[in-house]
mmCIF file of C-alpha atoms in Angstrom:
data_model
loop_
_atom_site.group_PDB
_atom_site.id
_atom_site.type_symbol
_atom_site.label_atom_id
_atom_site.label_comp_id
_atom_site.label_asym_id
_atom_site.label_seq_id
_atom_site.Cartn_x
_atom_site.Cartn_y
_atom_site.Cartn_z
ATOM 1 C CA UNK A 1 0.135 0.210 0.209
ATOM 2 C CA UNK A 2 1.571 3.478 -1.188
ATOM 3 C CA UNK A 3 -0.917 5.590 1.328
ATOM 4 C CA UNK A 4 -3.033 8.089 0.692
ATOM 5 C CA UNK A 5 -3.048 9.404 -2.898
ATOM 6 C CA UNK A 6 -4.464 12.651 -4.744
ATOM 7 C CA UNK A 7 -4.706 13.401 -7.639
ATOM 8 C CA UNK A 8 -3.832 16.145 -9.556
ATOM 9 C CA UNK A 9 -1.355 17.489 -7.769
ATOM 10 C CA UNK A 10 -1.960 20.757 -9.125
ATOM 11 C CA UNK A 11 -4.940 22.093 -11.464
ATOM 12 C CA UNK A 12 -5.554 24.694 -12.370
ATOM 13 C CA UNK A 13 -8.128 26.308 -13.783
ATOM 14 C CA UNK A 14 -10.612 29.318 -15.668
ATOM 15 C CA UNK A 15 -12.712 30.826 -13.479
ATOM 16 C CA UNK A 16 -16.807 29.216 -14.092
ATOM 17 C CA UNK A 17 -14.999 25.534 -15.303
ATOM 18 C CA UNK A 18 -15.621 22.348 -13.201
ATOM 19 C CA UNK A 19 -12.787 20.051 -11.616
ATOM 20 C CA UNK A 20 -12.600 16.536 -9.690
ATOM 21 C CA UNK A 21 -10.144 15.628 -7.803
ATOM 22 C CA UNK A 22 -9.944 11.734 -6.902
ATOM 23 C CA UNK A 23 -8.805 10.420 -3.676
ATOM 24 C CA UNK A 24 -7.319 7.367 -3.138
ATOM 25 C CA UNK A 25 -7.343 5.676 1.231
ATOM 26 C CA UNK A 26 -5.497 3.593 2.401
ATOM 27 C CA UNK A 27 -7.092 0.201 1.256
ATOM 28 C CA UNK A 28 -7.592 -0.903 4.964
ATOM 29 C CA UNK A 29 -9.452 2.937 5.764
ATOM 30 C CA UNK A 30 -13.285 3.096 6.698
ATOM 31 C CA UNK A 31 -13.335 6.411 6.587
ATOM 32 C CA UNK A 32 -11.471 8.973 4.178
ATOM 33 C CA UNK A 33 -11.784 12.752 5.151
ATOM 34 C CA UNK A 34 -11.384 15.959 2.288
ATOM 35 C CA UNK A 35 -10.364 18.934 4.007
ATOM 36 C CA UNK A 36 -9.293 22.621 2.354
ATOM 37 C CA UNK A 37 -5.978 24.805 3.147
ATOM 38 C CA UNK A 38 -6.217 28.036 1.974
ATOM 39 C CA UNK A 39 -2.682 29.776 2.255
ATOM 40 C CA UNK A 40 -1.286 30.827 5.440
ATOM 41 C CA UNK A 41 -4.172 29.226 7.798
ATOM 42 C CA UNK A 42 -4.864 25.621 9.266
ATOM 43 C CA UNK A 43 -6.859 23.644 7.274
ATOM 44 C CA UNK A 44 -10.473 23.490 8.009
ATOM 45 C CA UNK A 45 -12.506 20.314 7.148
ATOM 46 C CA UNK A 46 -15.203 19.676 4.463
ATOM 47 C CA UNK A 47 -16.634 16.590 5.385
ATOM 48 C CA UNK A 48 -16.131 12.863 5.745
ATOM 49 C CA UNK A 49 -17.490 9.419 4.618
ATOM 50 C CA UNK A 50 -17.585 5.871 6.939
ATOM 51 C CA UNK A 51 -18.002 3.458 3.989
ATOM 52 C CA UNK A 52 -19.617 4.565 1.581
ATOM 53 C CA UNK A 53 -21.872 6.680 3.698
ATOM 54 C CA UNK A 54 -21.699 10.231 4.108
ATOM 55 C CA UNK A 55 -21.682 11.289 7.720
ATOM 56 C CA UNK A 56 -21.167 14.745 7.710
ATOM 57 C CA UNK A 57 -20.700 18.050 5.523
ATOM 58 C CA UNK A 58 -19.355 22.067 6.570
ATOM 59 C CA UNK A 59 -20.819 24.640 6.622
ATOM 60 C CA UNK A 60 -17.762 25.867 4.317
ATOM 61 C CA UNK A 61 -19.245 23.308 1.223
ATOM 62 C CA UNK A 62 -21.773 25.169 -0.309
ATOM 63 C CA UNK A 63 -23.791 24.437 -3.085
ATOM 64 C CA UNK A 64 -21.380 23.926 -5.639
ATOM 65 C CA UNK A 65 -18.922 21.822 -3.972
ATOM 66 C CA UNK A 66 -20.009 17.833 -3.730
ATOM 67 C CA UNK A 67 -18.101 14.300 -3.057
ATOM 68 C CA UNK A 68 -18.987 10.902 -2.838
ATOM 69 C CA UNK A 69 -17.640 6.853 -2.456
ATOM 70 C CA UNK A 70 -19.434 5.238 -4.409
ATOM 71 C CA UNK A 71 -18.224 1.897 -3.231
ATOM 72 C CA UNK A 72 -16.510 2.736 -0.204
ATOM 73 C CA UNK A 73 -12.957 3.159 -1.737
ATOM 74 C CA UNK A 74 -11.857 5.684 -4.025
ATOM 75 C CA UNK A 75 -13.399 9.401 -3.541
ATOM 76 C CA UNK A 76 -13.813 11.780 -5.342
ATOM 77 C CA UNK A 77 -14.762 15.645 -5.122
ATOM 78 C CA UNK A 78 -16.563 18.373 -7.715
ATOM 79 C CA UNK A 79 -16.272 21.861 -7.468
ATOM 80 C CA UNK A 80 -18.607 23.509 -9.843
ATOM 81 C CA UNK A 81 -18.614 26.590 -11.729
ATOM 82 C CA UNK A 82 -15.067 27.136 -9.726
ATOM 83 C CA UNK A 83 -14.838 31.354 -7.805
ATOM 84 C CA UNK A 84 -10.959 31.775 -7.661
ATOM 85 C CA UNK A 85 -12.250 32.169 -2.960
ATOM 86 C CA UNK A 86 -11.923 27.752 -4.156
ATOM 87 C CA UNK A 87 -8.116 28.538 -4.267
ATOM 88 C CA UNK A 88 -6.567 26.678 -2.210
ATOM 89 C CA UNK A 89 -4.868 23.206 -1.484
ATOM 90 C CA UNK A 90 -7.652 19.932 -1.591
ATOM 91 C CA UNK A 91 -6.645 17.571 1.525
ATOM 92 C CA UNK A 92 -7.915 13.406 1.216
ATOM 93 C CA UNK A 93 -6.509 11.746 4.884
ATOM 94 C CA UNK A 94 -7.731 8.597 5.805
ATOM 95 C CA UNK A 95 -8.755 6.465 8.381
ATOM 96 C CA UNK A 96 -9.620 3.188 10.326
ATOM 97 C CA UNK A 97 -12.815 3.522 13.099
ATOM 98 C CA UNK A 98 -13.348 0.790 16.333
ATOM 99 C CA UNK A 99 -9.733 2.273 17.453
ATOM 100 C CA UNK A 100 -7.679 4.690 18.120
ATOM 101 C CA UNK A 101 -5.644 4.523 14.604
ATOM 102 C CA UNK A 102 -3.633 6.773 13.764
ATOM 103 C CA UNK A 103 -4.936 9.014 10.305
ATOM 104 C CA UNK A 104 -3.025 8.918 6.755
ATOM 105 C CA UNK A 105 -3.065 12.526 4.867
ATOM 106 C CA UNK A 106 -2.744 12.223 0.978
ATOM 107 C CA UNK A 107 -0.246 14.448 -0.626
ATOM 108 C CA UNK A 108 -3.030 17.144 -1.390
ATOM 109 C CA UNK A 109 -4.073 18.490 -4.969
ATOM 110 C CA UNK A 110 -3.283 22.566 -5.065
ATOM 111 C CA UNK A 111 -6.295 24.330 -7.990
ATOM 112 C CA UNK A 112 -5.411 27.600 -8.823
ATOM 113 C CA UNK A 113 -9.011 29.500 -10.055
ATOM 114 C CA UNK A 114 -7.706 32.139 -12.703
ATOM 115 C CA UNK Y 1 -12.430 31.951 19.608
ATOM 116 C CA UNK Y 2 -9.987 29.818 17.888
ATOM 117 C CA UNK Y 3 -11.557 25.885 19.302
ATOM 118 C CA UNK Y 4 -7.151 24.924 19.115
ATOM 119 C CA UNK Y 5 -5.274 27.389 19.847
ATOM 120 C CA UNK Y 6 -1.414 27.412 19.559
ATOM 121 C CA UNK Y 7 1.533 29.410 20.563
ATOM 122 C CA UNK Y 8 4.009 31.160 18.837
ATOM 123 C CA UNK Y 9 2.783 31.776 15.588
ATOM 124 C CA UNK Y 10 5.740 31.641 14.208
ATOM 125 C CA UNK Y 11 9.539 30.489 16.725
ATOM 126 C CA UNK Y 12 12.275 31.886 14.755
ATOM 127 C CA UNK Y 13 15.769 29.842 16.775
ATOM 128 C CA UNK Y 14 19.092 29.086 16.655
ATOM 129 C CA UNK Y 15 20.920 25.329 15.807
ATOM 130 C CA UNK Y 16 21.375 23.765 18.254
ATOM 131 C CA UNK Y 17 18.258 25.075 20.623
ATOM 132 C CA UNK Y 18 15.607 24.097 22.598
ATOM 133 C CA UNK Y 19 12.113 24.591 20.676
ATOM 134 C CA UNK Y 20 8.402 24.630 22.434
ATOM 135 C CA UNK Y 21 5.469 25.004 20.884
ATOM 136 C CA UNK Y 22 2.813 25.308 22.597
ATOM 137 C CA UNK Y 23 -1.431 24.433 21.888
ATOM 138 C CA UNK Y 24 -4.505 24.387 24.153
ATOM 139 C CA UNK Y 25 -8.130 23.681 22.620
ATOM 140 C CA UNK Y 26 -11.638 23.935 24.194
ATOM 141 C CA UNK Y 27 -12.694 20.416 22.864
ATOM 142 C CA UNK Y 28 -13.684 17.800 24.455
ATOM 143 C CA UNK Y 29 -11.187 14.603 22.477
ATOM 144 C CA UNK Y 30 -10.558 11.541 21.853
ATOM 145 C CA UNK Y 31 -6.472 12.694 20.638
ATOM 146 C CA UNK Y 32 -4.448 15.510 19.495
ATOM 147 C CA UNK Y 33 -2.139 15.009 16.867
ATOM 148 C CA UNK Y 34 0.727 16.657 16.346
ATOM 149 C CA UNK Y 35 1.490 17.270 11.884
ATOM 150 C CA UNK Y 36 4.156 18.891 9.925
ATOM 151 C CA UNK Y 37 4.340 20.711 7.439
ATOM 152 C CA UNK Y 38 6.512 21.614 4.623
ATOM 153 C CA UNK Y 39 6.010 24.349 2.509
ATOM 154 C CA UNK Y 40 3.803 22.991 -1.027
ATOM 155 C CA UNK Y 41 4.393 19.748 0.706
ATOM 156 C CA UNK Y 42 1.677 16.933 3.126
ATOM 157 C CA UNK Y 43 0.895 17.094 6.541
ATOM 158 C CA UNK Y 44 3.145 14.280 8.242
ATOM 159 C CA UNK Y 45 1.504 12.686 11.634
ATOM 160 C CA UNK Y 46 4.196 13.209 13.575
ATOM 161 C CA UNK Y 47 1.934 12.483 17.266
ATOM 162 C CA UNK Y 48 -0.798 10.504 17.982
ATOM 163 C CA UNK Y 49 -1.845 11.270 21.669
ATOM 164 C CA UNK Y 50 -4.474 10.779 24.360
ATOM 165 C CA UNK Y 51 -2.288 10.956 27.411
ATOM 166 C CA UNK Y 52 1.096 11.513 28.755
ATOM 167 C CA UNK Y 53 4.090 11.982 26.421
ATOM 168 C CA UNK Y 54 5.536 10.542 23.519
ATOM 169 C CA UNK Y 55 9.258 11.065 22.122
ATOM 170 C CA UNK Y 56 10.958 9.438 18.733
ATOM 171 C CA UNK Y 57 14.453 11.122 18.021
ATOM 172 C CA UNK Y 58 14.943 14.754 18.665
ATOM 173 C CA UNK Y 59 10.782 15.672 19.076
ATOM 174 C CA UNK Y 60 8.795 14.658 22.037
ATOM 175 C CA UNK Y 61 5.188 15.653 23.204
ATOM 176 C CA UNK Y 62 3.573 16.104 25.251
ATOM 177 C CA UNK Y 63 -0.216 16.259 26.721
ATOM 178 C CA UNK Y 64 -1.831 17.178 29.836
ATOM 179 C CA UNK Y 65 -5.909 16.705 29.152
ATOM 180 C CA UNK Y 66 -7.720 18.205 31.971
ATOM 181 C CA UNK Y 67 -5.795 21.095 31.258
ATOM 182 C CA UNK Y 68 -6.429 20.493 27.489
ATOM 183 C CA UNK Y 69 -2.967 21.780 26.730
ATOM 184 C CA UNK Y 70 0.007 20.360 24.529
ATOM 185 C CA UNK Y 71 3.720 20.271 23.628
ATOM 186 C CA UNK Y 72 5.502 20.290 20.895
ATOM 187 C CA UNK Y 73 9.094 19.884 21.769
ATOM 188 C CA UNK Y 74 12.726 19.929 20.112
ATOM 189 C CA UNK Y 75 16.506 18.862 21.114
ATOM 190 C CA UNK Y 76 18.451 19.838 19.052
ATOM 191 C CA UNK Y 77 17.202 21.475 16.581
ATOM 192 C CA UNK Y 78 18.319 21.357 13.174
ATOM 193 C CA UNK Y 79 17.744 23.838 9.694
ATOM 194 C CA UNK Y 80 16.239 20.847 8.477
ATOM 195 C CA UNK Y 81 13.355 21.112 10.918
ATOM 196 C CA UNK Y 82 12.131 23.626 9.599
ATOM 197 C CA UNK Y 83 8.145 23.513 8.914
ATOM 198 C CA UNK Y 84 5.013 24.123 9.797
ATOM 199 C CA UNK Y 85 3.713 22.426 13.024
ATOM 200 C CA UNK Y 86 0.329 22.453 13.329
ATOM 201 C CA UNK Y 87 -1.047 20.466 16.268
ATOM 202 C CA UNK Y 88 -4.152 19.141 15.432
ATOM 203 C CA UNK Y 89 -7.877 18.278 18.391
ATOM 204 C CA UNK Y 90 -9.689 14.588 16.954
ATOM 205 C CA UNK Y 91 -13.298 14.448 17.624
ATOM 206 C CA UNK Y 92 -14.290 11.398 19.318
ATOM 207 C CA UNK Y 93 -17.368 10.487 17.117
ATOM 208 C CA UNK Y 94 -16.685 10.947 13.947
ATOM 209 C CA UNK Y 95 -12.505 11.709 14.043
ATOM 210 C CA UNK Y 96 -12.640 15.008 11.623
ATOM 211 C CA UNK Y 97 -9.812 16.687 13.251
ATOM 212 C CA UNK Y 98 -10.520 20.757 14.877
ATOM 213 C CA UNK Y 99 -6.560 22.384 13.027
ATOM 214 C CA UNK Y 100 -4.567 25.119 15.115
ATOM 215 C CA UNK Y 101 -3.328 27.602 12.926
ATOM 216 C CA UNK Y 102 -0.429 26.738 12.652
ATOM 217 C CA UNK Y 103 3.087 27.383 14.475
ATOM 218 C CA UNK Y 104 6.076 28.463 11.056
ATOM 219 C CA UNK Y 105 9.805 27.703 12.778
ATOM 220 C CA UNK Y 106 12.285 28.723 11.063
ATOM 221 C CA UNK Y 107 15.875 26.957 12.296
ATOM 222 C CA UNK Y 108 19.551 28.323 11.248
ATOM 223 C CA UNK Y 109 22.498 26.986 11.376
#
């Protein structure tokens, strides 16, 4: 297992375009989290899945954002009609429930909206 | 007031110095994480604590659950320790993390 993978690493898009990011968690992990980090700030929670169920969404996740984890494995985060304020690092992390297990982060997808 | 507060926000040290970064939180947690982030890089988990103290190489992390406070210490600091150090607390229900704003550390040779 190579850890948590995120694709792409970088994305530059024009305002108004749609973008989709992918996260492949550690295979044994049943929880998957999305966070967003803007420059100079700590990450902020966006949403999380337990298996395929999306259990919590932050108020930061506007109607333009949607996340899926259809088979309880990889997840996608889509942003529609991107705005300049969406420019940030989007981080994915995974963990396992039941015991206090470690958290593993992906390298992130850096989105720049021009 | 943020639920997780770190201090200092910025720290400059000379190589070899002993460094302490503090974290205070105001919510109930199941664990506290110390994370390291290099410029443009991903996040690496340094420690996960639910009580007491942990040590890994030159890094030591402590937590006082009653006082809702944790510290990260770096002994014999080195320029390669230069990074952003982030404290994050873990919700006992959902496992989601609430992050501090980070401490930017620069260690000069």
